[in-house]
Amino acid sequence: MERIGLDHGSGGEASHELVKEIFLSRLDNAYLRPLDDSAVLDLPSCTLAMTTDSYVVDPIFFPGGNIGSLAVHGTVNDLAMQGARPLYLTLGLILEEGLPLQDLISIIDSLADAAHEAKVSIVAGDTKVVPKGGMDKVFINTSGIGLIPNGVDVSGHNARPGDVLIINGNVGDHGMAILSKREGLHFDIPLMSDSAPLNALVSSILEVSHEIHVLRDPTRGGVATALNEVASRSGVGIQLFEEDVPISPSVAAACEILGLDPLYVANEGKCLVIVSRDDAKEVLKTMKSNIYGKGSIIMGEVTAENPGRVFLKTKIGGTRILSMLTGEQLPRIC
Amino acid sequence: MERIGLDHGSGGEASHELVKEIFLSRLDNAYLRPLDDSAVLDLPSCTLAMTTDSYVVDPIFFPGGNIGSLAVHGTVNDLAMQGARPLYLTLGLILEEGLPLQDLISIIDSLADAAHEAKVSIVAGDTKVVPKGGMDKVFINTSGIGLIPNGVDVSGHNARPGDVLIINGNVGDHGMAILSKREGLHFDIPLMSDSAPLNALVSSILEVSHEIHVLRDPTRGGVATALNEVASRSGVGIQLFEEDVPISPSVAAACEILGLDPLYVANEGKCLVIVSRDDAKEVLKTMKSNIYGKGSIIMGEVTAENPGRVFLKTKIGGTRILSMLTGEQLPRIC
């Protein structure tokens, strides 16, 4: 077989063959192996984080990753942003009839590699096949659970005036990589998605500080939208310093050409960390020692004034309001 | 707004409005309400079941339910088939741009009612919007976790020779309801999907018997395919008695007209129970007392002979092999 057929979604013989030949061989673990209706997991008494995300990114292969690695990173990061240690993911595939089998294999290979790096197991799965034309190539849902260690309490509601805002590197890389690939744009330094698992970085900072108040991954809607959520839920103001917002020259150039604001462009390997001022230096140092945190920088602060609002202090000394994203810049970005 | 727009999937203002106006108002609970990246759940030390299923059924509204109720029933039942008490579900929506908002509301209303009946909470969600033509109307993923009570050990691997096979009612109702709606067929007695939550029925039989060995919901691929999985994994033979297989007259007629075998047609409210012969009578009685088990009947037995195979003892005394479904009868059945 060279392409996915409707019978791969029938639940019958072809489905079983696909599961054994393509999925189980790459994702094998003791929880998945029984292939029962549910995975069976032993857990200690705990506080659990649970999340879900569907991925419909177009194109499915892009510079710096593909929909498979993205589907692991995105859900692992959603768990990590709750302070949780991601443990188990489920995998829901919706495939278009006619999808080249080699594309599916490449996606599952990346997904398996990403799961391995993030130290999570895919414990249950489901595959549906939709007749050709009823959808576009591949959609993936991953849902996940993770353990929240005792004493960890991070939430979008916890930002406090005086806190400091740190980000772990350049903004806008994922969105601009997708857009440049989609539009066939070329730059001297190629645009690459930042898609990456952030759970190890998050674990390391939660170990050095008990004053991490908020963790947020600025995906759809970008940094500006994520910070607006936090400002609104915590009832605080947030001030960003434009000169400290890290942006790669390629992304800055691409955004200028296309008339986009990088603060609204999606990231898939970035973490907004809101931490007490006292602990900020130690947290920043710890972030910089992580492979995905080398570009970490303090880029803003939390204020008591202007609750619910986000402001940008511009390079020339002005101030402008950063509202939540309105409309849609880039459909199917993740 | 009357229709779903791309901005409802942007993560920005319109997304937030959709979540608050349409989803949170109908699905509200203490876990979902914070709208953080993950739900936070306190669990005792336990054995957990975890599962996922994507729903791409066409049409999205059908006699006896819609894609929303189906997405709850299917995942609740997958957990129940592991002997688990379903607790928490996640909801991943993929919507086509232009979907009438009223359709989405009807779907979420049904989903909320189904969750209420099954006593599960929707604790996390995600919505993506795909540009018009990039998919067909609505796909839903639900993933779920549930607690497996101490001492419960049901699995497709546990069938033993001498065990008895019980089903809780007529076979083929869901598949034929979908097909008749899709093809515009009409029958004297309308075909209705059997879509229903089976967790209460399962809990009740696990209370009266410690000898429930296998639970299986015969969805895609039908009864024949589900029993083939069990026969293969348990290394046993399974014999079905054709005269005891319950089929409604409408489904029998529709299958005959369309040349389909009801044993391969999908069900969404049926449970195959494989139990020791000693406990079969008590289990059957308990099943009959449940609203979704009134039509329960013993329709087969497990044998030591012919391991890995399923046989049908026909009404005229013959025997034929029931193999696993090959090919695909009805794409997008669930």
XYZ file of C-alpha atoms in Angstrom:
668
model
C 0.000 0.000 0.000
C 1.277 3.428 -0.902
C -1.644 5.599 0.136
C -4.182 5.754 2.920
C -7.498 4.203 1.909
C -10.929 4.428 3.457
C -10.496 0.900 4.804
C -7.681 2.171 7.071
C -10.422 3.924 9.032
C -12.926 1.059 9.008
C -11.914 -0.532 12.291
C -11.376 -3.773 10.369
C -8.360 -5.598 8.975
C -6.676 -2.650 7.251
C -7.049 -0.530 10.412
C -5.389 -3.222 12.491
C -2.561 -3.550 9.997
C -1.977 0.214 10.035
C -1.911 0.274 13.828
C 0.573 -2.586 14.049
C 2.845 -1.765 11.126
C 2.997 2.010 11.316
C 1.954 3.132 14.794
C 2.802 0.445 17.327
C 6.258 -0.156 15.863
C 7.147 3.522 16.350
C 5.231 4.423 19.495
C 5.443 1.138 21.391
C 5.162 1.190 25.176
C 3.602 -1.009 27.836
C 0.436 1.121 28.050
C -0.274 1.246 24.322
C 0.635 -2.367 23.558
C -2.550 -4.107 24.803
C -4.560 -2.106 22.193
C -7.636 -2.226 24.423
C -10.328 0.452 24.365
C -8.447 2.540 26.943
C -4.931 2.621 28.326
C -4.596 1.508 31.952
C -2.338 3.758 34.043
C -1.348 3.540 37.699
C -1.109 6.919 39.375
C -0.254 8.013 42.888
C -2.572 10.350 44.752
C -1.914 13.559 42.874
C -2.969 16.806 41.318
C -3.322 16.188 37.627
C -3.241 18.607 34.701
C -5.329 17.614 31.671
C -5.434 19.361 28.302
C -6.319 18.921 24.635
C -5.276 20.516 21.365
C -6.117 19.855 17.729
C -3.578 20.627 15.014
C -4.633 21.622 11.499
C -1.426 23.381 10.423
C -0.992 24.027 6.695
C 1.495 23.017 5.295
C 1.888 19.790 7.274
C 5.665 19.902 6.717
C 7.399 23.206 7.470
C 10.910 24.462 8.245
C 11.723 23.310 11.752
C 9.126 20.577 12.116
C 5.898 19.050 10.930
C 2.382 18.490 12.242
C 3.580 15.400 14.156
C 6.300 17.052 16.230
C 4.088 20.131 16.651
C 1.253 17.998 18.042
C 3.552 16.688 20.768
C 5.234 20.009 21.560
C 1.993 21.966 21.726
C 0.270 19.656 24.167
C 3.390 18.996 26.252
C 3.777 22.764 26.548
C 0.148 23.300 27.565
C 0.725 20.866 30.438
C 4.065 22.452 31.329
C 2.436 25.915 31.446
C 0.281 24.579 34.278
C 3.466 23.627 36.122
C 2.816 19.948 35.364
C 5.237 17.210 34.392
C 3.691 15.757 31.223
C 3.339 11.974 31.382
C 0.848 10.512 28.941
C -0.614 11.676 25.626
C -3.375 10.303 23.431
C -3.223 10.565 19.645
C -6.311 11.170 17.494
C -5.558 11.132 13.759
C -7.957 12.250 11.038
C -6.527 11.357 7.632
C -7.686 12.188 4.129
C -8.152 9.249 1.807
C -5.211 9.186 -0.608
C -2.624 10.584 1.826
C 0.760 9.160 0.785
C 1.762 6.544 3.334
C 5.281 7.959 3.347
C 3.933 11.299 4.590
C 2.138 9.540 7.429
C 5.302 7.643 8.323
C 7.386 10.834 8.380
C 4.811 12.480 10.638
C 4.662 9.540 13.061
C 8.475 9.324 13.107
C 8.701 13.006 14.112
C 5.927 12.567 16.630
C 7.726 9.572 18.166
C 11.021 11.497 18.333
C 9.296 14.481 19.943
C 7.580 12.239 22.499
C 10.909 10.585 23.282
C 12.645 13.920 23.831
C 9.808 15.208 26.027
C 9.730 11.886 27.939
C 6.012 11.296 27.365
C 4.303 8.098 26.215
C 1.527 7.910 23.625
C -0.841 5.581 25.493
C -3.976 5.491 23.341
C -4.916 6.360 19.794
C -7.652 6.529 17.203
C -7.588 6.888 13.423
C -10.381 8.095 11.200
C -10.201 8.350 7.415
C -12.360 10.871 5.552
C -13.136 10.435 1.814
C -10.891 12.496 -0.476
C -11.940 16.145 -0.519
C -13.758 15.900 2.837
C -10.728 17.434 4.582
C -7.154 18.477 3.898
C -4.476 15.784 4.387
C -3.962 15.367 8.154
C -5.475 16.742 11.348
C -4.123 15.590 14.703
C -5.533 15.834 18.186
C -3.304 15.192 21.155
C -4.672 15.228 24.672
C -2.482 14.808 27.695
C -2.167 14.474 31.413
C 0.683 15.428 33.711
C 1.448 15.583 37.413
C 1.536 18.938 39.160
C 4.187 18.726 41.905
C 3.171 19.615 45.453
C 3.302 23.335 46.132
C 3.262 24.394 42.482
C 0.489 26.878 41.784
C 0.890 28.678 38.479
C -2.126 30.139 36.728
C -3.083 32.994 34.480
C -4.793 34.452 37.560
C -1.620 34.781 39.668
C 0.320 37.749 38.230
C 1.079 40.417 40.869
C 2.174 44.021 40.558
C 5.955 44.213 40.733
C 6.457 40.852 39.011
C 8.879 40.589 36.123
C 8.132 39.134 32.656
C 10.735 36.882 31.038
C 10.617 35.190 27.632
C 12.961 32.391 26.558
C 13.890 33.737 23.119
C 12.802 35.337 19.845
C 9.134 35.958 19.128
C 7.214 35.141 15.950
C 9.425 32.352 14.556
C 6.727 29.700 14.135
C 4.134 31.886 12.481
C 6.576 33.461 10.063
C 8.114 30.084 9.142
C 4.655 28.751 8.264
C 3.728 31.867 6.356
C 6.986 32.024 4.380
C 6.661 28.360 3.420
C 3.026 28.820 2.444
C 3.674 31.941 0.394
C 6.998 30.768 -1.069
C 8.941 33.668 0.444
C 12.733 33.379 0.798
C 15.069 35.217 3.146
C 18.879 35.233 3.487
C 18.590 33.511 6.829
C 15.773 30.963 6.466
C 12.833 31.295 8.831
C 12.547 28.255 11.090
C 9.725 27.313 13.455
C 10.708 27.400 17.123
C 8.514 24.332 17.838
C 10.068 22.667 20.900
C 9.172 20.950 24.173
C 9.456 23.293 27.141
C 8.744 20.886 29.994
C 12.399 20.464 31.040
C 12.908 24.234 31.062
C 9.775 24.706 33.161
C 10.759 21.959 35.620
C 14.155 23.553 36.111
C 12.787 26.993 36.979
C 10.113 25.565 39.285
C 12.979 23.934 41.180
C 14.882 27.178 41.754
C 11.917 29.421 42.578
C 8.646 29.131 44.470
C 7.641 32.538 43.143
C 6.806 31.616 39.546
C 3.297 33.038 39.290
C 2.323 32.596 35.638
C 3.554 30.447 32.755
C 2.043 30.920 29.319
C 2.941 29.723 25.825
C 2.118 32.486 23.349
C 0.781 30.364 20.468
C -2.212 31.580 18.387
C -2.620 35.319 18.870
C 1.019 35.670 19.914
C 2.603 37.381 22.898
C 0.140 40.279 22.887
C -2.942 38.063 23.131
C -1.443 35.774 25.798
C -0.479 38.773 27.934
C -3.945 40.265 27.538
C -5.432 37.051 28.935
C -3.107 37.227 31.917
C -3.723 40.942 32.516
C -7.458 40.370 32.403
C -7.559 37.261 34.604
C -5.080 38.578 37.183
C -6.562 42.086 37.227
C -3.166 43.720 36.640
C -1.493 45.842 34.004
C 1.438 44.506 31.984
C 4.099 46.711 30.441
C 6.367 45.459 27.652
C 9.649 47.206 26.781
C 9.869 47.220 22.989
C 13.658 47.442 22.951
C 13.914 44.245 25.011
C 11.493 42.155 22.931
C 13.767 39.694 21.128
C 13.085 39.355 17.391
C 15.339 37.754 14.774
C 16.328 39.985 11.839
C 14.587 37.621 9.393
C 11.308 37.705 11.283
C 11.536 41.473 11.675
C 12.127 41.811 7.916
C 9.355 39.395 6.976
C 6.897 41.109 9.325
C 7.772 44.494 7.866
C 7.279 43.293 4.297
C 3.958 41.640 5.132
C 2.691 44.331 7.470
C 2.443 42.011 10.468
C 3.191 42.786 14.103
C 5.475 40.048 15.508
C 3.812 40.455 18.906
C 0.676 38.896 17.387
C 2.452 36.091 15.515
C 2.281 32.511 16.860
C 5.153 30.830 18.713
C 5.429 27.101 19.475
C 8.571 26.979 21.622
C 8.237 30.100 23.706
C 7.266 30.558 27.295
C 6.191 33.717 29.071
C 7.370 33.519 32.683
C 5.957 35.949 35.241
C 8.005 35.751 38.440
C 8.581 37.835 41.557
C 11.272 40.462 41.083
C 13.384 38.903 43.848
C 13.661 35.588 42.031
C 13.918 36.941 38.481
C 17.719 36.870 38.245
C 18.018 33.258 39.376
C 15.163 32.161 37.098
C 16.704 33.984 34.133
C 20.049 32.292 34.753
C 18.393 28.894 34.973
C 16.436 29.486 31.765
C 19.607 30.489 29.903
C 21.222 27.182 30.838
C 18.452 25.240 29.037
C 18.872 24.430 25.342
C 15.570 26.161 24.600
C 16.292 29.150 26.828
C 19.599 30.528 25.582
C 17.904 33.690 24.334
C 16.017 34.362 27.571
C 15.527 38.005 28.474
C 13.464 40.190 30.800
C 11.105 42.094 28.500
C 8.430 43.530 30.748
C 6.832 43.969 34.143
C 3.509 43.729 35.909
C 1.895 46.934 37.177
C -0.952 47.821 39.491
C -2.034 50.582 37.103
C -4.239 49.915 34.095
C -5.619 46.576 35.269
C -6.618 44.297 32.401
C -4.452 46.142 29.891
C -1.128 45.549 28.154
C 1.094 48.459 27.145
C 4.149 48.636 24.931
C 6.792 51.160 25.919
C 8.226 51.962 22.500
C 11.870 52.507 21.630
C 11.292 56.210 21.113
C 9.736 56.580 24.565
C 6.060 56.476 23.641
C 3.430 54.099 24.952
C 0.809 52.222 22.988
C -1.921 49.829 23.986
C -1.490 46.236 22.862
C -5.013 44.854 22.649
C -5.990 41.248 22.109
C -5.795 39.985 18.527
C -8.902 40.880 16.552
C -9.692 39.098 13.292
C -7.417 36.341 11.994
C -3.963 36.924 10.519
C -2.974 33.406 9.621
C -5.527 30.601 9.564
C -4.224 27.050 10.157
C -1.058 28.246 11.898
C -1.079 25.344 14.372
C -22.796 36.600 14.355
C -24.669 33.851 12.529
C -21.809 31.760 11.216
C -18.402 30.577 12.374
C -15.619 32.744 10.988
C -11.886 32.174 10.783
C -11.409 34.620 13.651
C -13.228 32.174 15.962
C -10.113 30.007 15.668
C -7.565 32.797 15.975
C -7.041 32.585 19.719
C -7.956 36.272 19.866
C -11.074 38.213 20.776
C -13.588 36.253 18.718
C -12.235 32.955 20.120
C -12.662 34.201 23.646
C -16.189 35.357 22.924
C -17.099 31.959 21.443
C -15.690 30.155 24.476
C -17.573 32.329 26.925
C -20.895 32.714 25.098
C -21.337 29.290 23.588
C -19.134 26.804 25.427
C -18.661 27.917 29.013
C -22.333 28.783 29.472
C -23.325 25.224 28.517
C -20.428 23.166 29.869
C -19.551 25.164 32.966
C -17.830 23.403 35.865
C -15.136 24.283 38.384
C -12.359 22.623 36.342
C -13.181 24.293 33.036
C -13.959 27.730 34.448
C -10.389 29.024 34.989
C -9.757 28.657 31.205
C -6.065 28.043 31.834
C -3.874 25.986 29.502
C -4.812 22.777 31.331
C -7.487 21.712 33.773
C -6.287 20.994 37.310
C -7.763 17.817 38.822
C -7.211 16.221 42.217
C -7.120 12.442 42.100
C -6.626 9.769 44.735
C -4.010 7.074 44.232
C -5.668 5.042 41.496
C -5.639 3.010 38.366
C -6.693 5.293 35.572
C -8.157 4.507 32.154
C -7.331 6.990 29.382
C -8.720 7.014 25.856
C -9.307 9.181 22.779
C -11.681 9.168 19.837
C -12.260 11.508 16.925
C -15.722 11.836 15.402
C -16.225 12.682 11.730
C -19.748 11.308 11.295
C -21.668 12.417 8.205
C -24.384 13.699 8.509
C -23.664 15.586 11.739
C -27.357 15.377 12.714
C -28.966 11.947 12.462
C -32.019 10.119 13.865
C -31.269 9.444 17.532
C -28.485 11.969 18.050
C -25.835 14.180 16.552
C -22.056 14.410 16.490
C -22.078 16.127 19.898
C -23.933 13.443 21.857
C -22.062 10.756 19.916
C -18.700 12.272 20.904
C -19.614 11.935 24.576
C -21.181 8.470 24.322
C -18.337 6.992 22.296
C -15.578 8.087 24.645
C -17.553 7.391 27.829
C -18.182 3.882 26.473
C -14.508 3.305 25.624
C -13.672 4.074 29.258
C -16.539 1.936 30.543
C -15.347 -1.013 28.395
C -12.148 -0.933 30.438
C -14.250 -1.232 33.582
C -13.560 2.408 34.415
C -15.892 5.024 35.866
C -15.583 7.922 33.398
C -14.813 11.228 35.120
C -13.339 13.889 32.873
C -13.412 14.538 29.135
C -11.604 17.034 26.944
C -13.248 18.537 23.864
C -11.320 19.321 20.672
C -13.452 20.985 18.001
C -12.441 21.497 14.382
C -14.980 23.708 12.630
C -15.369 24.697 9.006
C -15.561 28.404 8.315
C -19.181 29.279 7.575
C -20.744 26.667 9.877
C -24.103 28.069 11.023
C -23.763 29.099 14.650
C -27.132 27.502 15.382
C -25.743 24.113 14.313
C -22.814 24.535 16.688
C -25.166 25.488 19.504
C -27.383 22.437 18.881
C -24.300 20.206 18.930
C -22.931 21.688 22.148
C -26.372 21.472 23.773
C -26.563 17.752 22.971
C -22.994 17.246 24.097
C -23.725 18.997 27.403
C -26.875 16.895 27.945
C -24.970 13.692 27.172
C -22.177 14.662 29.574
C -24.751 15.434 32.240
C -26.458 12.060 31.835
C -23.132 10.196 31.888
C -21.980 12.250 34.903
C -18.746 13.403 33.280
C -17.319 16.924 33.169
C -15.783 18.557 30.107
C -12.642 19.990 31.738
C -10.602 21.374 28.839
C -11.213 22.357 25.253
C -9.734 23.665 22.042
C -11.318 25.079 18.895
C -9.726 25.326 15.477
C -11.397 26.830 12.411
C -10.403 25.671 8.921
C -11.109 27.853 5.859
C -14.261 26.887 3.945
C -13.682 23.783 1.830
C -10.681 22.627 3.891
C -12.910 20.167 5.756
C -16.572 19.208 6.125
C -18.565 21.099 8.800
C -17.513 19.678 12.201
C -15.029 17.144 13.521
C -14.854 16.474 17.255
C -12.226 14.780 19.369
C -13.050 13.766 22.901
C -10.422 12.247 25.149
C -11.204 11.005 28.608
C -10.017 9.551 31.859
C -11.806 7.372 34.362
C -11.089 5.451 37.546
C -10.829 1.674 37.428
C -12.163 0.328 40.751
C -9.942 -1.992 42.768
C -10.155 -5.585 41.629
C -11.659 -4.839 38.229
C -9.639 -6.438 35.438
C -11.496 -6.532 32.143
C -9.565 -6.729 28.899
C -9.828 -8.110 25.403
C -7.217 -10.647 26.540
C -9.326 -12.222 29.301
C -11.976 -14.354 27.532
C -11.916 -18.002 28.704
C -13.421 -21.170 27.226
C -16.841 -21.786 28.749
C -17.601 -18.067 29.118
C -20.919 -16.742 27.880
C -21.435 -13.798 25.499
C -24.215 -11.320 26.270
C -25.271 -8.241 24.275
C -27.551 -5.510 25.621
C -29.851 -5.194 22.621
C -30.293 -5.009 18.851
C -27.279 -4.854 16.559
C -26.667 -2.474 13.655
C -28.965 0.393 14.684
C -26.395 3.207 14.524
C -24.880 2.297 11.184
C -28.222 1.779 9.483
C -29.649 5.031 10.912
C -26.689 6.956 9.472
C -26.898 5.181 6.150
C -30.641 5.627 5.772
C -30.369 9.341 6.557
C -27.461 9.746 4.151
C -29.170 7.862 1.339
C -32.653 9.242 1.976
C -34.142 5.794 2.632
C -37.438 5.529 4.524
C -38.870 2.600 6.449
C -42.210 2.041 8.191
C -40.488 2.048 11.559
C -37.802 4.745 11.344
C -34.212 3.647 11.942
C -32.765 5.311 15.039
C -29.178 5.337 16.241
C -28.643 3.452 19.503
C -26.058 6.058 20.641
C -26.117 5.954 24.457
C -23.848 6.047 27.510
C -23.197 2.580 28.912
C -21.201 3.462 32.019
C -24.070 2.997 34.465
C -24.936 -0.393 32.955
C -21.284 -1.465 33.187
C -20.947 -0.276 36.782
C -24.031 -2.233 37.776
C -22.796 -5.545 36.352
C -19.297 -5.087 37.805
C -21.025 -4.799 41.173
C -22.868 -8.107 40.892
C -20.054 -10.176 39.345
C -16.295 -10.478 39.724
C -16.213 -12.766 36.706
C -16.786 -10.210 33.944
C -13.812 -10.989 31.706
C -14.293 -8.835 28.622
C -16.331 -5.719 27.797
C -16.332 -4.412 24.248
C -18.394 -1.843 22.360
C -18.878 -3.040 18.797
C -18.561 0.284 16.954
C -16.762 0.471 13.578
C -16.561 -3.009 12.069
C -19.524 -4.151 14.162
C -19.986 -7.197 16.368
C -18.035 -9.513 14.058
C -14.889 -7.360 14.083
C -14.993 -6.712 17.843
C -15.356 -10.440 18.549
C -12.480 -11.243 16.188
C -10.253 -8.904 18.214
C -11.236 -10.656 21.416
C -10.815 -14.151 19.938
C -7.378 -13.235 18.658
C -6.124 -11.496 21.814
C -7.525 -14.075 24.218
C -6.508 -17.050 22.064
C -9.996 -18.540 22.167
C -12.770 -19.368 19.741
C -16.107 -17.561 19.876
C -19.370 -19.050 18.666
C -22.403 -16.895 17.897
C -25.910 -18.354 17.669
C -27.603 -16.635 14.729
C -31.113 -17.187 16.073
C -30.214 -15.352 19.287
C -28.598 -12.310 17.642
C -31.135 -9.523 18.230
C -31.937 -7.436 15.152
C -34.830 -5.050 14.679
C -37.119 -5.745 11.705
C -36.242 -2.361 10.167
C -32.499 -2.985 10.345
C -32.936 -6.512 8.999
C -34.976 -5.139 6.089
C -32.555 -2.301 5.377
C -29.564 -4.646 5.496
C -31.260 -7.051 3.125
C -32.096 -4.297 0.628
C -28.577 -2.905 0.758
C -26.761 -6.222 0.890
C -25.142 -5.533 4.266
C -24.480 -7.975 7.087
C -25.758 -6.426 10.366
C -22.945 -8.182 12.241
C -20.518 -5.790 10.523
C -22.583 -2.639 11.016
C -21.553 -0.090 13.679
C -23.294 0.259 17.041
C -22.874 3.152 19.480
C -24.901 1.982 22.461
C -24.112 -1.706 22.560
C -21.867 -3.679 24.846
C -20.504 -7.186 24.372
C -20.157 -8.772 27.807
C -18.122 -11.958 28.184
C -18.730 -13.463 31.617
C -18.274 -16.802 33.360
C -21.187 -19.170 32.823
C -21.874 -19.267 36.578
C -22.486 -15.532 36.759
C -24.256 -15.132 33.404
C -27.814 -15.324 34.733
C -27.281 -12.695 37.421
C -25.442 -10.396 34.987
C -28.183 -10.776 32.376
C -30.834 -9.910 34.950
C -28.892 -6.844 36.058
C -28.418 -5.690 32.472
C -32.157 -6.026 31.767
C -32.931 -3.702 34.654
C -30.892 -0.883 33.032
C -32.636 1.480 30.630
C -30.068 0.627 27.939
C -30.155 -3.101 28.622
C -33.824 -4.066 28.296
C -33.079 -6.134 25.181
C -30.158 -8.027 26.723
C -29.717 -11.608 25.571
C -27.145 -14.405 25.602
C -26.070 -14.793 21.978
C -22.896 -16.840 22.067
C -20.158 -18.625 23.967
C -16.403 -18.896 24.180
C -14.763 -22.147 23.079
C -11.349 -23.733 23.409
C -11.562 -24.948 19.817
C -10.643 -22.748 16.841
C -8.594 -20.211 18.810
C -8.541 -16.768 17.181
C -11.693 -17.442 15.175
C -15.341 -16.453 15.344
C -18.070 -18.771 14.060
C -21.743 -18.197 13.411
C -24.037 -21.146 14.057
C -26.767 -20.406 11.512
C -30.490 -20.857 11.995
C -30.539 -23.818 9.631
C -27.810 -25.584 11.608
C -24.791 -24.716 9.492
C -21.621 -22.957 10.628
C -19.797 -20.137 8.911
C -16.662 -18.234 9.745
C -17.142 -14.575 10.673
C -13.872 -12.919 9.770
C -12.814 -9.393 10.623
C -14.260 -6.645 8.423
C -12.277 -6.209 5.226
C -12.649 -3.065 3.142
C -14.946 -0.256 4.256
C -18.746 -0.439 4.146
C -19.660 2.972 5.449
C -17.059 5.734 5.701
C -17.679 8.446 8.321
C -20.005 6.289 10.377
C -18.725 7.728 13.664
